[in-house]
Short mmCIF file of C-alpha atoms in Angstrom, two decimals:
data_model
loop_
_atom_site.label_atom_id
_atom_site.label_comp_id
_atom_site.label_asym_id
_atom_site.label_seq_id
_atom_site.Cartn_x
_atom_site.Cartn_y
_atom_site.Cartn_z
CA MET A 1 10.40 -20.39 -6.82
CA LYS A 2 9.55 -20.51 -10.34
CA GLU A 3 7.65 -17.79 -11.95
CA ILE A 4 4.11 -18.98 -12.55
CA THR A 5 2.95 -19.50 -16.05
CA ARG A 6 -0.10 -17.71 -17.39
CA ARG A 7 -2.62 -20.88 -17.25
CA LYS A 8 -1.37 -21.70 -13.61
CA PHE A 9 -1.45 -17.94 -12.59
CA ILE A 10 -5.24 -17.56 -13.63
CA ALA A 11 -6.01 -21.09 -11.93
CA THR A 12 -4.06 -20.43 -8.68
CA SER A 13 -4.99 -16.92 -7.99
CA THR A 14 -6.03 -17.14 -4.34
CA LEU A 15 -5.57 -14.72 -1.19
CA ALA A 16 -3.99 -15.31 1.90
CA THR A 17 -5.79 -16.06 5.02
CA GLY A 18 -4.28 -15.06 8.40
CA PHE A 19 -0.75 -13.46 8.97
CA ALA A 20 2.24 -14.29 6.57
CA LEU A 21 4.23 -16.98 7.84
CA ALA A 22 7.40 -14.51 8.04
CA VAL A 23 5.93 -12.41 10.62
CA GLN A 24 5.15 -14.94 13.26
CA PRO A 25 4.75 -14.77 16.37
CA ILE A 26 1.88 -11.97 16.03
CA SER A 27 1.94 -9.43 18.97
CA ALA A 28 -0.91 -9.06 21.56
CA GLN A 29 -1.83 -5.61 20.49
CA VAL A 30 -2.90 -6.58 17.00
CA THR A 31 -6.18 -4.79 15.81
CA ALA A 32 -9.05 -7.02 14.74
CA THR A 33 -11.73 -4.96 12.71
CA ASP A 34 -14.96 -6.50 12.48
CA ALA A 35 -16.54 -7.03 9.13
CA LYS A 36 -20.00 -6.41 10.68
CA GLY A 37 -22.23 -4.10 8.32
CA LEU A 38 -19.61 -4.92 5.45
CA VAL A 39 -19.14 -6.53 2.23
CA ALA A 40 -15.71 -8.06 2.93
CA GLY A 41 -13.49 -10.68 1.29
CA ALA A 42 -11.32 -12.15 -1.53
CA VAL A 43 -12.28 -10.83 -5.16
CA LYS A 44 -10.37 -11.31 -8.47
CA ILE A 45 -9.26 -8.40 -10.54
CA PRO A 46 -9.14 -8.80 -14.58
CA VAL A 47 -5.51 -7.70 -15.71
CA LYS A 48 -3.80 -7.96 -18.93
CA ASP A 49 -2.68 -11.34 -18.60
CA GLY A 50 -5.25 -12.87 -16.43
CA GLU A 51 -6.60 -12.37 -13.02
CA ILE A 52 -4.82 -11.39 -9.51
CA PRO A 53 -6.45 -11.87 -6.21
CA ALA A 54 -7.61 -8.90 -3.98
CA TYR A 55 -9.18 -8.23 -0.81
CA ARG A 56 -12.19 -5.84 -0.93
CA ALA A 57 -14.12 -4.18 2.03
CA ALA A 58 -16.77 -1.70 1.54
CA PRO A 59 -20.30 -0.91 3.51
CA ALA A 60 -22.78 -3.21 2.83
CA THR A 61 -25.21 -0.97 1.62
CA GLY A 62 -24.95 2.24 -0.59
CA GLU A 63 -22.89 3.05 -3.75
CA ASN A 64 -20.56 5.76 -5.14
CA PHE A 65 -18.14 4.99 -2.46
CA PRO A 66 -15.09 7.04 -2.06
CA THR A 67 -12.31 4.42 -2.85
CA VAL A 68 -9.00 3.63 -1.35
CA LEU A 69 -6.08 1.67 -2.86
CA VAL A 70 -4.23 0.02 0.19
CA ILE A 71 -0.78 -1.15 -1.10
CA GLN A 72 0.79 -4.03 0.95
CA GLU A 73 4.12 -4.35 2.73
CA ILE A 74 6.59 -6.82 1.69
CA PHE A 75 4.59 -9.58 3.21
CA GLY A 76 1.83 -9.37 0.85
CA VAL A 77 -1.75 -9.01 1.19
CA HIS A 78 -2.06 -10.81 4.51
CA GLU A 79 -4.23 -10.33 7.45
CA HIS A 80 -2.82 -6.79 8.61
CA ILE A 81 -3.53 -5.35 5.30
CA GLN A 82 -6.88 -7.02 5.08
CA ASP A 83 -7.69 -5.62 8.49
CA VAL A 84 -6.59 -1.93 7.19
CA THR A 85 -9.28 -2.21 4.46
CA ARG A 86 -11.82 -3.03 6.86
CA ARG A 87 -11.06 0.01 8.80
CA PHE A 88 -11.60 2.03 5.84
CA ALA A 89 -14.79 0.38 4.89
CA GLN A 90 -16.14 0.86 8.52
CA LEU A 91 -15.59 4.58 7.59
CA GLY A 92 -17.53 4.59 4.55
CA TYR A 93 -14.91 3.85 1.95
CA LEU A 94 -14.31 1.21 -0.61
CA ALA A 95 -11.03 -0.11 0.04
CA ILE A 96 -9.01 -2.66 -2.10
CA ALA A 97 -5.74 -4.33 -1.71
CA PRO A 98 -4.48 -5.97 -4.68
CA GLU A 99 -1.91 -8.83 -4.35
CA LEU A 100 0.94 -7.30 -6.42
CA PHE A 101 3.62 -10.09 -5.99
CA PHE A 102 1.22 -12.94 -7.10
CA ARG A 103 2.73 -13.77 -10.45
CA GLN A 104 6.36 -13.83 -9.01
CA GLY A 105 5.40 -16.01 -5.89
CA ASP A 106 3.03 -16.09 -2.79
CA VAL A 107 5.13 -14.41 -0.07
CA THR A 108 2.83 -15.14 2.63
CA LYS A 109 3.80 -18.78 2.72
CA LEU A 110 7.65 -18.02 2.95
CA SER A 111 9.20 -18.41 6.46
CA SER A 112 11.71 -15.51 6.42
CA ILE A 113 12.27 -12.15 5.04
CA ASP A 114 15.54 -13.42 3.41
CA GLU A 115 13.26 -16.05 1.08
CA ILE A 116 10.82 -12.92 0.27
CA ARG A 117 13.01 -10.36 -1.05
CA PRO A 118 14.22 -12.27 -4.08
CA ILE A 119 10.71 -12.78 -4.85
CA VAL A 120 9.67 -9.10 -4.44
CA ALA A 121 12.81 -8.04 -6.25
CA LYS A 122 11.35 -9.62 -9.54
CA VAL A 123 8.35 -7.40 -9.35
CA PRO A 124 8.57 -4.69 -12.14
CA ASP A 125 7.13 -1.28 -11.51
CA SER A 126 5.32 -1.48 -14.82
CA GLN A 127 3.52 -4.61 -13.61
CA VAL A 128 2.40 -3.04 -10.49
CA LEU A 129 1.30 0.51 -11.93
CA SER A 130 -0.88 -1.46 -14.73
CA ASP A 131 -2.27 -3.87 -12.02
CA LEU A 132 -3.30 -0.85 -9.96
CA ASP A 133 -4.97 0.93 -12.97
CA ALA A 134 -7.03 -2.33 -13.32
CA THR A 135 -7.82 -2.08 -9.86
CA VAL A 136 -9.27 1.22 -10.30
CA LYS A 137 -11.42 0.16 -13.35
CA TRP A 138 -12.80 -2.81 -11.57
CA ALA A 139 -13.74 -0.53 -8.45
CA VAL A 140 -15.79 1.66 -10.56
CA LYS A 141 -17.17 -0.88 -12.80
CA SER A 142 -17.82 -3.84 -10.46
CA ALA A 143 -17.62 -2.40 -6.85
CA LYS A 144 -19.49 0.91 -6.61
CA GLY A 145 -16.52 2.76 -6.44
CA ASN A 146 -16.61 6.64 -7.36
CA ALA A 147 -13.74 7.42 -9.95
CA ASN A 148 -13.68 11.12 -8.81
CA LYS A 149 -12.60 10.24 -5.23
CA LEU A 150 -9.68 7.86 -5.35
CA ALA A 151 -7.14 8.02 -2.89
CA ILE A 152 -3.98 5.43 -2.02
CA THR A 153 -2.09 4.53 0.85
CA GLY A 154 0.78 1.96 1.23
CA PHE A 155 3.34 0.76 3.69
CA CYS A 156 6.89 0.00 3.48
CA TRP A 157 7.25 -1.36 -0.12
CA GLY A 158 3.66 0.12 -0.58
CA GLY A 159 4.97 3.30 0.63
CA ARG A 160 7.19 3.63 -2.26
CA ILE A 161 4.54 2.59 -4.66
CA THR A 162 2.02 5.00 -3.23
CA TRP A 163 4.44 7.89 -4.44
CA LEU A 164 5.05 6.35 -7.63
CA TYR A 165 1.41 5.65 -8.52
CA ALA A 166 0.36 9.07 -7.69
CA ALA A 167 2.86 10.45 -10.34
CA HIS A 168 1.45 7.82 -12.82
CA ASN A 169 -2.31 8.51 -12.23
CA PRO A 170 -2.98 12.03 -11.77
CA LYS A 171 -6.79 11.18 -11.07
CA VAL A 172 -5.89 10.19 -7.50
CA LYS A 173 -7.01 12.87 -5.30
CA ALA A 174 -4.70 12.29 -2.53
CA GLY A 175 -2.17 9.64 -0.96
CA VAL A 176 -0.47 8.75 2.31
CA ALA A 177 3.05 6.97 2.02
CA TRP A 178 4.03 5.40 5.20
CA TYR A 179 7.68 4.83 5.50
CA GLY A 180 8.32 4.07 1.77
CA ARG A 181 11.60 3.95 0.46
CA LEU A 182 12.71 7.22 -1.25
CA VAL A 183 16.01 6.77 -3.00
CA GLY A 184 17.36 3.82 -4.57
CA ASP A 185 19.46 2.48 -7.22
CA ALA A 186 17.73 2.31 -10.77
CA THR A 187 17.00 -0.91 -12.43
CA GLU A 188 15.36 -2.40 -15.17
CA LEU A 189 12.52 -3.39 -13.21
CA GLN A 190 12.54 -0.65 -10.68
CA PRO A 191 13.64 2.17 -12.88
CA LYS A 192 12.48 5.26 -10.61
CA TYR A 193 12.14 6.04 -7.01
CA PRO A 194 10.09 8.75 -5.26
CA ILE A 195 12.85 11.13 -5.22
CA ASP A 196 12.91 11.14 -9.28
CA ILE A 197 9.12 12.02 -9.52
CA ALA A 198 9.02 14.75 -6.83
CA SER A 199 9.43 17.71 -8.56
CA LYS A 200 6.86 16.81 -11.17
CA LEU A 201 4.27 15.43 -8.79
CA THR A 202 0.84 16.95 -8.84
CA VAL A 203 -0.99 14.69 -6.61
CA PRO A 204 -0.93 15.71 -2.86
CA ILE A 205 0.94 13.13 -0.83
CA LEU A 206 1.45 13.01 3.15
CA GLY A 207 4.64 11.07 3.78
CA LEU A 208 4.98 9.55 7.25
CA TYR A 209 8.08 8.63 8.34
CA GLY A 210 10.14 7.39 11.52
CA GLY A 211 13.09 9.29 12.93
CA LYS A 212 14.62 6.05 13.95
CA ASP A 213 14.18 4.02 10.73
CA THR A 214 17.31 2.42 9.97
CA GLY A 215 16.46 1.63 6.43
CA ILE A 216 15.38 4.99 5.41
CA PRO A 217 18.12 7.62 6.28
CA LEU A 218 16.74 10.91 7.62
CA ASP A 219 18.64 12.73 5.20
CA THR A 220 16.86 10.93 2.20
CA VAL A 221 13.68 12.06 3.82
CA GLU A 222 14.97 15.89 3.92
CA LYS A 223 16.00 15.43 0.36
CA MET A 224 12.50 14.45 -0.66
CA ARG A 225 11.17 17.01 1.40
CA ASP A 226 13.01 19.55 -0.44
CA ARG A 227 12.34 18.27 -3.91
CA LEU A 228 8.81 18.34 -3.20
CA LYS A 229 9.11 22.17 -2.79
CA SER A 230 9.30 22.54 -6.42
CA SER A 231 6.18 20.59 -7.23
CA SER A 232 2.68 21.97 -7.44
CA SER A 233 1.33 18.95 -5.23
CA LYS A 234 1.26 20.67 -1.80
CA SER A 235 2.52 17.56 -0.42
CA GLU A 236 4.01 17.03 3.08
CA ILE A 237 6.40 14.87 5.19
CA ILE A 238 5.89 14.22 8.93
CA VAL A 239 8.61 12.62 10.79
CA TYR A 240 8.12 11.05 14.10
CA PRO A 241 11.54 11.32 15.92
CA ASP A 242 11.23 8.12 18.14
CA ALA A 243 9.49 5.65 15.54
CA PRO A 244 11.10 2.98 13.91
CA HIS A 245 10.44 1.35 10.78
CA ALA A 246 6.99 -0.19 10.25
CA PHE A 247 5.45 1.88 13.49
CA PHE A 248 1.89 1.34 11.97
CA ALA A 249 2.32 -2.60 12.04
CA ASP A 250 0.37 -3.35 15.35
CA TYR A 251 0.99 -7.20 14.73
CA ARG A 252 4.87 -6.34 15.21
CA PRO A 253 7.28 -5.35 17.98
CA SER A 254 7.95 -2.16 15.86
CA TYR A 255 4.36 -0.70 16.55
CA ARG A 256 4.38 2.34 18.44
CA GLU A 257 0.71 3.09 19.44
CA LYS A 258 0.75 6.85 19.60
CA ASP A 259 2.57 7.48 16.53
CA ALA A 260 0.40 5.09 14.54
CA LYS A 261 -2.69 6.42 16.04
CA ASP A 262 -1.69 9.96 15.12
CA GLY A 263 -0.70 9.02 11.42
CA TRP A 264 -4.00 7.32 11.03
CA LYS A 265 -5.66 10.43 12.20
CA ARG A 266 -3.67 12.61 9.98
CA LEU A 267 -4.46 10.14 7.12
CA LEU A 268 -7.98 10.59 7.42
CA ALA A 269 -7.55 14.27 7.54
CA TRP A 270 -5.57 14.41 4.62
CA PHE A 271 -8.24 12.45 2.41
CA LYS A 272 -11.11 14.52 3.81
CA GLN A 273 -8.88 17.83 3.16
CA ASN A 274 -8.57 16.66 -0.64
CA GLY A 275 -12.18 15.57 -1.36
CA VAL A 276 -11.92 11.76 -0.72
#
């Protein structure tokens, strides 16, 4: 897939509807959160080179909302991620999920993860961090968000970004990283991994990991936990012994209801504990 030129990038910035093609069929236990009482739907975030699409959900009335950045999995901002933003909004948050792959390609229309990986590999961390800065700015300026009550959470690919953005933006009050990769080989586009920023981290991050995650070895989780001890962040890591990767993804066979619900409960408590 060719990279989108700036002119085309602006003109074609739309958001996915439904679930990503690569995750079909959808499991029967999928959660569907009502948008009643919310302002929910696609928005466009001004960024350095145009606009990116995002999904925003917030209470229909009120202002000065605590704000949550919701960071996508490798499958993009499809229905599952949009539903997560509505879950936050029903609890009184302004939640925003920016489409962070869009310049490189629309992964929601690709039929397999093998097609998606080369697209995602082209996404520079610097672009992602800049886009998230722009999303925070938009939230405060245009969506009644509270700049002093900012949190972040992300899943899989977004779990890694959660750690990195918390290191990039110390104004984040709290973060929850769901099974994000912690260790990897540095490249020009992805120069750092969470393990590299752990000791200098100041933002409290709660890491939620699966003991049977075949993609994230437990020894890397323990290395991260050990490295965090030298930081001032008071971050913590929880490992669910029997959980696989993507145990929160209720639309996939990997979903583990008990662990997912416990993780969500811990997330909400973590945000409240840290003033979000």
